PDB file of C-alpha atoms in Angstrom:
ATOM      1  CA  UNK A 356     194.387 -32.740 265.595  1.00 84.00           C
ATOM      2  CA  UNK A 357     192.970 -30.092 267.722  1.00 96.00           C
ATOM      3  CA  UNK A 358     191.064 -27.283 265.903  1.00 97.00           C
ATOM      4  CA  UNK A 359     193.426 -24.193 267.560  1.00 96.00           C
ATOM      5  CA  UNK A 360     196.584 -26.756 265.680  1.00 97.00           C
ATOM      6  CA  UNK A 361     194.042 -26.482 262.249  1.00 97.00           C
ATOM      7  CA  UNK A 362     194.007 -22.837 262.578  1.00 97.00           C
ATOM      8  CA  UNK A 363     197.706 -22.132 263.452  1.00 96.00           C
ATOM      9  CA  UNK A 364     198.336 -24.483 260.483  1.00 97.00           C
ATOM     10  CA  UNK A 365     195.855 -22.674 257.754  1.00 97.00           C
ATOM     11  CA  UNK A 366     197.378 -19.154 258.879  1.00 96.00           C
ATOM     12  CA  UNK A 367     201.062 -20.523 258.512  1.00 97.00           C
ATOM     13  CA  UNK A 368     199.798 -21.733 254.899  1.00 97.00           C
ATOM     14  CA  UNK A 369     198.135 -18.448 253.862  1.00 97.00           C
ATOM     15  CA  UNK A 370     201.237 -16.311 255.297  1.00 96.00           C
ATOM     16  CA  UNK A 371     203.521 -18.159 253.475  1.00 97.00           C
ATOM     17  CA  UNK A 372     202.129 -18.514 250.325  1.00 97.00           C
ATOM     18  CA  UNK A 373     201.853 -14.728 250.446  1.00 96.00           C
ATOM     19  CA  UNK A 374     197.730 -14.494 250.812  1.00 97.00           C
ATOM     20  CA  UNK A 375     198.121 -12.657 253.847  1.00 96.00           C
ATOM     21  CA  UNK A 376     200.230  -9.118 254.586  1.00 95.00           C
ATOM     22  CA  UNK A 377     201.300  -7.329 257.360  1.00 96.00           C
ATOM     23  CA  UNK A 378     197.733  -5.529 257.655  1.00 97.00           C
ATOM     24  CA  UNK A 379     195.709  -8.707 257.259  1.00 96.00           C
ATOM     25  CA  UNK A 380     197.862  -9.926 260.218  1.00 96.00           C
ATOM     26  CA  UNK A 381     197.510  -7.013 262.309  1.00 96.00           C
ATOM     27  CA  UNK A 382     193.853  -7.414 261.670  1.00 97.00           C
ATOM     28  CA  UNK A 383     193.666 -10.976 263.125  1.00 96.00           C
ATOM     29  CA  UNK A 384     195.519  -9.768 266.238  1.00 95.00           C
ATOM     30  CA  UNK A 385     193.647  -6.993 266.805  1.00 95.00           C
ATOM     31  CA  UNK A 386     190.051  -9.471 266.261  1.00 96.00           C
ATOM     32  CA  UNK A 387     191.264 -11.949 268.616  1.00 95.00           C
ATOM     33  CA  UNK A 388     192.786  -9.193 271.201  1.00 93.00           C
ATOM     34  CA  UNK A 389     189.227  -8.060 271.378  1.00 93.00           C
ATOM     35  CA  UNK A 390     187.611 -11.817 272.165  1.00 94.00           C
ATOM     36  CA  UNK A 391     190.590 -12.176 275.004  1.00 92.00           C
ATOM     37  CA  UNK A 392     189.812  -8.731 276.129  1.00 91.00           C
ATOM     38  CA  UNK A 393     193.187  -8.172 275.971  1.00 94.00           C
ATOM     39  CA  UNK A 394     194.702  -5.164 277.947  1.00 95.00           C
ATOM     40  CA  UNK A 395     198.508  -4.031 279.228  1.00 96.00           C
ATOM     41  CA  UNK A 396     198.149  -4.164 283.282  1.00 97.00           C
ATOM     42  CA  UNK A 397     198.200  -0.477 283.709  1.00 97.00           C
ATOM     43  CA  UNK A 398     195.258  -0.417 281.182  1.00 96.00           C
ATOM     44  CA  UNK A 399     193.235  -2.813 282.623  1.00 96.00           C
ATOM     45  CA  UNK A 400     194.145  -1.242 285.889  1.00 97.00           C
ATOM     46  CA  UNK A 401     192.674   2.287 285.556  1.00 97.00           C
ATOM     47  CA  UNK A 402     189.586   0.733 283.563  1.00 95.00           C
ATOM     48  CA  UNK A 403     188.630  -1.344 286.356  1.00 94.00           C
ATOM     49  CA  UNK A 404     189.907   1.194 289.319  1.00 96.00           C
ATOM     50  CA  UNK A 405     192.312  -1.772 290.462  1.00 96.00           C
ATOM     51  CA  UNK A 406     196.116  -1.392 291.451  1.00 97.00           C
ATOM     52  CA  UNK A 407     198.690  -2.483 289.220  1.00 96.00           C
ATOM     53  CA  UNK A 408     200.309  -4.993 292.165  1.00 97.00           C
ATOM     54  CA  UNK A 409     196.395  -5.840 292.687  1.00 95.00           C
ATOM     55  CA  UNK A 410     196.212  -7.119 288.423  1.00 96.00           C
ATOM     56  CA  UNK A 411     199.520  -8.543 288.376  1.00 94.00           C
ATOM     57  CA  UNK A 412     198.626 -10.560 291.380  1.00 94.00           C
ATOM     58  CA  UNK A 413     195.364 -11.749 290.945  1.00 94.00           C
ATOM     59  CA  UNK A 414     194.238 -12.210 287.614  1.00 94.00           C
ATOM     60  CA  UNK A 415     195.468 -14.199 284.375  1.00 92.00           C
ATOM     61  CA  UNK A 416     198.476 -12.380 282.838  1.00 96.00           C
ATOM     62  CA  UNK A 417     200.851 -13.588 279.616  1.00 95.00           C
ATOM     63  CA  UNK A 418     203.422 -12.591 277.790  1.00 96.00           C
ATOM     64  CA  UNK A 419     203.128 -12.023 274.049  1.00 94.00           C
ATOM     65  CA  UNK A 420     205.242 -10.012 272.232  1.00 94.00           C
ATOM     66  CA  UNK A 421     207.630  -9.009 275.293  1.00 96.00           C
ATOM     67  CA  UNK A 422     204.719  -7.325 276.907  1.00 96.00           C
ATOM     68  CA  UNK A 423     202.452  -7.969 279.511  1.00 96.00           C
ATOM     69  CA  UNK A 424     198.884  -8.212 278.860  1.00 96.00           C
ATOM     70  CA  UNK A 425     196.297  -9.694 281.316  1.00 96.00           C
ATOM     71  CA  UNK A 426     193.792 -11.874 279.758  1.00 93.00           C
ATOM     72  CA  UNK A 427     189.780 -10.982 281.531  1.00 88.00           C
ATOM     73  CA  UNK A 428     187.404 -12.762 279.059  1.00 84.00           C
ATOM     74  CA  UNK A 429     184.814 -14.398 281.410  1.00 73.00           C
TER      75      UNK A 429
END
């Protein structure tokens, strides 16, 4: 089993079994958001003086949560 299946597997367990809320969750999200440097494309846009059509178009982009976010962690 591949270690990202281990982790989605022990956070199912803990969420379940009620050791982790809402705000714990959030939390996670918001710690991994930061290690994907995780931005909408009009965010990452005007940070990095790029056009939206330029973002969209050339760099890594994914949908999570019904919202575009473009994924620069290299």
């Amino acid at each position: 089993m591949k270690l990202s299946e281990k982790i989605k597997e022990h956070l199912s367990e803990r969420i379940e079994n009620g050791e982790l809320n809402n705000d714990d969750m959030v939390q996670i999200i918001e710690h991994l958001g930061s290690y994907l440097n995780l931005k909408t494309i009009p965010d990452y846009a005007k940070e990095n003086k790029r056009s939206y059509n330029g973002v969209k178009n050339h760099r890594t982009i994914r949908i999570i949560f019904n919202v575009k976010f473009v994924i620069d962690n290299d």
